[in-house]
XYZ file of C-alpha atoms in Angstrom:
18
model
C 0.000 0.000 0.000
C 1.369 3.422 -0.992
C -0.390 4.996 2.002
C 1.850 3.161 4.474
C 4.930 4.120 2.464
C 3.953 7.801 2.606
C 3.347 7.628 6.360
C 6.747 6.019 6.935
C 8.318 8.861 4.959
C 6.318 11.701 6.576
C 6.457 10.542 10.204
C 10.278 10.829 10.484
C 10.077 14.320 8.957
C 7.536 15.405 11.585
C 9.773 14.020 14.338
C 12.777 15.894 12.939
C 10.751 19.132 12.895
C 9.625 18.614 16.507
């Protein structure tokens, strides 16, 4: 599923921003 792939890519970015 592409949705899971996107989440795995976005989540780390959000953590890096926080």
